[in-house]
Tab-separated table of C-alpha atoms in Angstrom:
chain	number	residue	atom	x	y	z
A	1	UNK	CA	86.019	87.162	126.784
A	2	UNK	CA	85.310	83.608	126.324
A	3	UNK	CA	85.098	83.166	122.655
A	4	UNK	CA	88.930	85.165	122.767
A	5	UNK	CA	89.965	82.195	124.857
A	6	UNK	CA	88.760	80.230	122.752
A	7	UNK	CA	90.583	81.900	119.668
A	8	UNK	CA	93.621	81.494	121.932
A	9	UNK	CA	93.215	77.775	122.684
A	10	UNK	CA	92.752	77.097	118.672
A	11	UNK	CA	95.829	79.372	117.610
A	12	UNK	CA	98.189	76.961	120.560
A	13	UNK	CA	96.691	74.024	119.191
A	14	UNK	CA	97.626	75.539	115.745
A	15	UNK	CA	101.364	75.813	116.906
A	16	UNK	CA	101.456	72.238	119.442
A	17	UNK	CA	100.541	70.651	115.796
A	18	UNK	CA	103.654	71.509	114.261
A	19	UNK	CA	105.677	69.847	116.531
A	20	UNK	CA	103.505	66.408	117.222
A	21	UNK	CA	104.943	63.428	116.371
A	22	UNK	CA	103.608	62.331	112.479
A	23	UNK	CA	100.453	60.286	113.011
A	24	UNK	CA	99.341	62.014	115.953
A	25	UNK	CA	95.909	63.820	116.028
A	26	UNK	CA	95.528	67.303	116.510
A	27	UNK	CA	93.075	67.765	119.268
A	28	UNK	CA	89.861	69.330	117.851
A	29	UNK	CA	88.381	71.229	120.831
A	30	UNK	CA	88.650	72.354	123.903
A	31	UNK	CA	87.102	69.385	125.465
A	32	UNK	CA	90.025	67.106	123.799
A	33	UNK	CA	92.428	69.132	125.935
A	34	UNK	CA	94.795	67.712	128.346
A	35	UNK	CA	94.834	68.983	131.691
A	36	UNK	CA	98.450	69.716	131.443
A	37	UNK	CA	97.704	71.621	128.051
A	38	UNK	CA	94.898	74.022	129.853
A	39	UNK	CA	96.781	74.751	133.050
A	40	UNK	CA	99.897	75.780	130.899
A	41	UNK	CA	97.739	78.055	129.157
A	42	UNK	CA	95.242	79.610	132.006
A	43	UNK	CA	98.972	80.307	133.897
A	44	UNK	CA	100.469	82.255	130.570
A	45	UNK	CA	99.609	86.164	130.873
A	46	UNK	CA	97.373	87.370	128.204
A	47	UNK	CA	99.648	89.337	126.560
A	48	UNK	CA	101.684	86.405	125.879
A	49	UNK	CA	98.834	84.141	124.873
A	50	UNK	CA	97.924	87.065	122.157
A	51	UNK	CA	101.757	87.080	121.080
A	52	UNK	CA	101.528	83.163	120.485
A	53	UNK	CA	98.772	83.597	117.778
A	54	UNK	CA	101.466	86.171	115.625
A	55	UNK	CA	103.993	85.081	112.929
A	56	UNK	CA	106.452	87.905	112.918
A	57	UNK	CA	108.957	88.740	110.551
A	58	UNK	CA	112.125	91.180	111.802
A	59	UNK	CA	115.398	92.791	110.571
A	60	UNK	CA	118.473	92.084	110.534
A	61	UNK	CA	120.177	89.045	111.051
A	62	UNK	CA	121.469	87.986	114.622
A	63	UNK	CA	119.098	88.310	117.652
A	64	UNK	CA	121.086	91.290	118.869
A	65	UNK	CA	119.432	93.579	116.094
A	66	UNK	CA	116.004	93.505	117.580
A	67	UNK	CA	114.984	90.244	117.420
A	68	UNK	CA	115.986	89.286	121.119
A	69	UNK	CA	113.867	91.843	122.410
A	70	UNK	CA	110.807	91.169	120.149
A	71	UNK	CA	110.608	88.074	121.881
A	72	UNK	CA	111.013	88.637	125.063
A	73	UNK	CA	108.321	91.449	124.930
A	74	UNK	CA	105.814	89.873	122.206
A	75	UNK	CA	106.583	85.938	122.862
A	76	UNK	CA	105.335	85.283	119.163
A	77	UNK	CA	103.986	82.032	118.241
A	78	UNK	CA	106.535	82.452	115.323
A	79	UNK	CA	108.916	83.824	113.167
A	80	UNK	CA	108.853	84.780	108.788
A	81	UNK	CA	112.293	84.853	107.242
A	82	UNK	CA	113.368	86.354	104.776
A	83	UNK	CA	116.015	87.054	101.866
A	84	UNK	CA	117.060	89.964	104.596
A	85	UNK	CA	117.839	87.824	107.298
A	86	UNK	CA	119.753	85.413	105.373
A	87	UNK	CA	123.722	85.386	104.957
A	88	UNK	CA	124.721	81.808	105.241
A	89	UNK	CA	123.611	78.256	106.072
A	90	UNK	CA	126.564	78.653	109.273
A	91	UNK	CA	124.260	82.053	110.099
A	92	UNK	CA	120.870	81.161	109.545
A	93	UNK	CA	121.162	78.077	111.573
A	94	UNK	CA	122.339	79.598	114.761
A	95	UNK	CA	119.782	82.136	113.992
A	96	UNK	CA	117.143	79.437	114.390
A	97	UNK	CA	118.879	77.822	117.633
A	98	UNK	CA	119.239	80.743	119.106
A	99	UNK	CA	115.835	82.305	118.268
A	100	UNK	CA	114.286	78.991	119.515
A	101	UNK	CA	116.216	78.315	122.814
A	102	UNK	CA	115.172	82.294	124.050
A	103	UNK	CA	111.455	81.881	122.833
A	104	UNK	CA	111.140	78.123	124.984
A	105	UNK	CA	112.566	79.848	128.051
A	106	UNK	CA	110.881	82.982	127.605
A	107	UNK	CA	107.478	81.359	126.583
A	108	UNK	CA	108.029	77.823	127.402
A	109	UNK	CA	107.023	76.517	123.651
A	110	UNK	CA	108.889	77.053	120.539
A	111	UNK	CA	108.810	78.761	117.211
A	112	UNK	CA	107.030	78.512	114.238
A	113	UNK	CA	109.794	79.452	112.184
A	114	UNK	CA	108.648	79.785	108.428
A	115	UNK	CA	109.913	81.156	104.820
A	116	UNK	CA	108.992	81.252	101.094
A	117	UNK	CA	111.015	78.114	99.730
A	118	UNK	CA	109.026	77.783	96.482
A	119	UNK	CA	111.491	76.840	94.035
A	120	UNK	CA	111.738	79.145	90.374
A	121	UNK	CA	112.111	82.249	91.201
A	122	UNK	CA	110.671	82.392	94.420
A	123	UNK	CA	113.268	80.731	97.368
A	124	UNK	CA	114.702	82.838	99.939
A	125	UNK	CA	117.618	79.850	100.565
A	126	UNK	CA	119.903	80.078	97.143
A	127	UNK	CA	121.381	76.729	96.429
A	128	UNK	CA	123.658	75.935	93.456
A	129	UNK	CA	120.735	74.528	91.105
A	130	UNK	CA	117.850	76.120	92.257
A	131	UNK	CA	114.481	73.624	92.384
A	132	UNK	CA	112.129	74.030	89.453
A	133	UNK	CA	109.722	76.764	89.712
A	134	UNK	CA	105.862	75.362	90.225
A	135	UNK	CA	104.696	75.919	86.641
A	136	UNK	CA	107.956	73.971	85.310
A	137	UNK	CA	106.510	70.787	87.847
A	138	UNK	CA	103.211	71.492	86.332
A	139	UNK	CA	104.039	71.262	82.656
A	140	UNK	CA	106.301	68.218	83.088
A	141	UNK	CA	102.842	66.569	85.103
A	142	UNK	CA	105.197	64.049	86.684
A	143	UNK	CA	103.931	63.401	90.201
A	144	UNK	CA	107.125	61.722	91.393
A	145	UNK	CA	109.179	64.651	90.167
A	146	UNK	CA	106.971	66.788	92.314
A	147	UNK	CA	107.126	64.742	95.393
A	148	UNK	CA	110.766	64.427	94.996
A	149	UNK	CA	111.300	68.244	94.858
A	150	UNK	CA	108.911	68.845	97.561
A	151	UNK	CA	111.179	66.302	99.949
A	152	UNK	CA	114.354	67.881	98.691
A	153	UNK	CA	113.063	71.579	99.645
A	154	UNK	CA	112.120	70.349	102.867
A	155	UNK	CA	115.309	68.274	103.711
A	156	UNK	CA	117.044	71.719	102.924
A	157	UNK	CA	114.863	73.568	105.517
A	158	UNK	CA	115.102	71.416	108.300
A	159	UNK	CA	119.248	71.159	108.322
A	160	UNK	CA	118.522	74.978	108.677
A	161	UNK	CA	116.059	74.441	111.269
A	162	UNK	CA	113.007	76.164	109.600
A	163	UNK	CA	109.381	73.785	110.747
A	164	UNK	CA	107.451	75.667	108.207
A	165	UNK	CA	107.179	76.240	104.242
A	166	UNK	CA	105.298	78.746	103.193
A	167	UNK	CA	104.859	76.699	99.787
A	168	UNK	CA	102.977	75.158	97.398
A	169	UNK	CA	101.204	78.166	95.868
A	170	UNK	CA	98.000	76.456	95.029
A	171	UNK	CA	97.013	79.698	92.874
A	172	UNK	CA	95.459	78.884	89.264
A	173	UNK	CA	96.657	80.788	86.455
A	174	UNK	CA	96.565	80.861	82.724
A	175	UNK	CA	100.548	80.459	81.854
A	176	UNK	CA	99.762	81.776	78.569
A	177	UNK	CA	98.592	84.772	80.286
A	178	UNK	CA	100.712	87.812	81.849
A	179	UNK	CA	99.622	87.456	85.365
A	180	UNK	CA	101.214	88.445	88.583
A	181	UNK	CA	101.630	85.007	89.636
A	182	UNK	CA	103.898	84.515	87.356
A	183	UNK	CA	105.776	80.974	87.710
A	184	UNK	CA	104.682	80.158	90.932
A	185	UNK	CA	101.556	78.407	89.585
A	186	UNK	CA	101.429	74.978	88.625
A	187	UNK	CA	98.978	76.293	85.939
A	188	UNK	CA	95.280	76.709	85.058
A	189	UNK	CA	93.645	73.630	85.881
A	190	UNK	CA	92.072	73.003	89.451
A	191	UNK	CA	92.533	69.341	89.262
A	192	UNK	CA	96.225	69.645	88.130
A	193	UNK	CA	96.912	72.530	90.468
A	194	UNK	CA	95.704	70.083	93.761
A	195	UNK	CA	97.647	66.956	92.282
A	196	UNK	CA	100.637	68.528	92.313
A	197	UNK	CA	99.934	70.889	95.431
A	198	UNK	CA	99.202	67.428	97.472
A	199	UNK	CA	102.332	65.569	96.038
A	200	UNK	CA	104.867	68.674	96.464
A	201	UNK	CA	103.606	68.482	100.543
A	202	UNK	CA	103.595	65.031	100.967
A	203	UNK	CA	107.316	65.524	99.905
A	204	UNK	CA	108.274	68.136	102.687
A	205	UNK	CA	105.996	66.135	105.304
A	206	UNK	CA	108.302	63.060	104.323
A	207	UNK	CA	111.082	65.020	105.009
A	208	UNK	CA	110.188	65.985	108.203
């Protein structure tokens, strides 16, 4: 029972790290705990401690399809989104808000709230001229480009109020080679592949 605890403990410090100010340190252990922190979590039920280490993803899209009661019952840690769930910016956002103001009262800590925003032909969020795919950023081998469309894709998620990318693919693969991957690789060289994987983050940490 005590090493589930402690898989509980590590999946809330997981989700308390998204939110902490940049520059603050993630606490490492258990002993690096505030009191405050382990008294909120030895008062939580269990079920809702086991809910907070889940990233769910759900139909429809307005909390009345399901979604409301999937969090009231489950209290997930957070939520995927997808193409499904998406009809406008106006939508999506009070989506978010909404999603986030029943999970705090329910739970008493927010979302996660995640989605695929890759850029090519893998972004969930349309936009008028879509980002470059990974391989294009790889080929042109221009850090700052990278960077630059890393902050841009990140600006974009937070006006929508999404914390989490689910991007950069940090796959290698052979674009001279028909692979499943497809685009979404920066190409077939480690070192290039973590250059670019680095930059592309450091532009949606910049952006918040």
């Amino acid at each position: 029972m005590h090493s589930v605890f402690r898989f509980v403990i590590f999946g809330f410090l997981f989700l308390y790290g998204a939110f902490l100010p940049q520059g603050i340190a993630l606490a490492a252990s258990e002993s690096e705990l505030s009191q405050h922190d382990l008294e909120f979590i030895e008062k939580m039920p269990l079920r809702k401690k086991i809910g907070q280490l889940f990233l769910f993803g759900f139909q429809g899209n307005s909390l009345k399809e399901g979604l409301d009661k999937t969090l009231e019952e489950l209290s997930p840690g957070g939520l995927l989104v997808f193409g499904r769930n998406l009809q406008s910016a106006q939508q999506i956002s009070g989506l978010i808000s909404g999603a986030q103001a029943l999970s705090v009262k329910n739970s008493g800590l927010p979302l996660l709230v995640a989605t695929d925003q890759e850029g090519g032909d893998v972004i969930r969020i349309k936009t008028a001229m879509p980002l470059p795919s990974a391989l294009a950023l790889g080929k042109a081998n221009r850090e700052d480009v990278t960077e630059t469309a890393g902050y841009a894709t990140g600006k974009l998620l937070k006006t929508l109020g999404f914390n989490m990318n689910l991007a950069p693919v940090l796959d290698i693969a052979d674009p001279n080679q028909k692979m499943f991957i497809g685009t979404r690789a920066y190409g077939g060289e480690p070192a290039l592949a973590a250059k670019m994987g680095i930059r592309f983050s450091e532009g949606l940490i910049n952006a918040g």
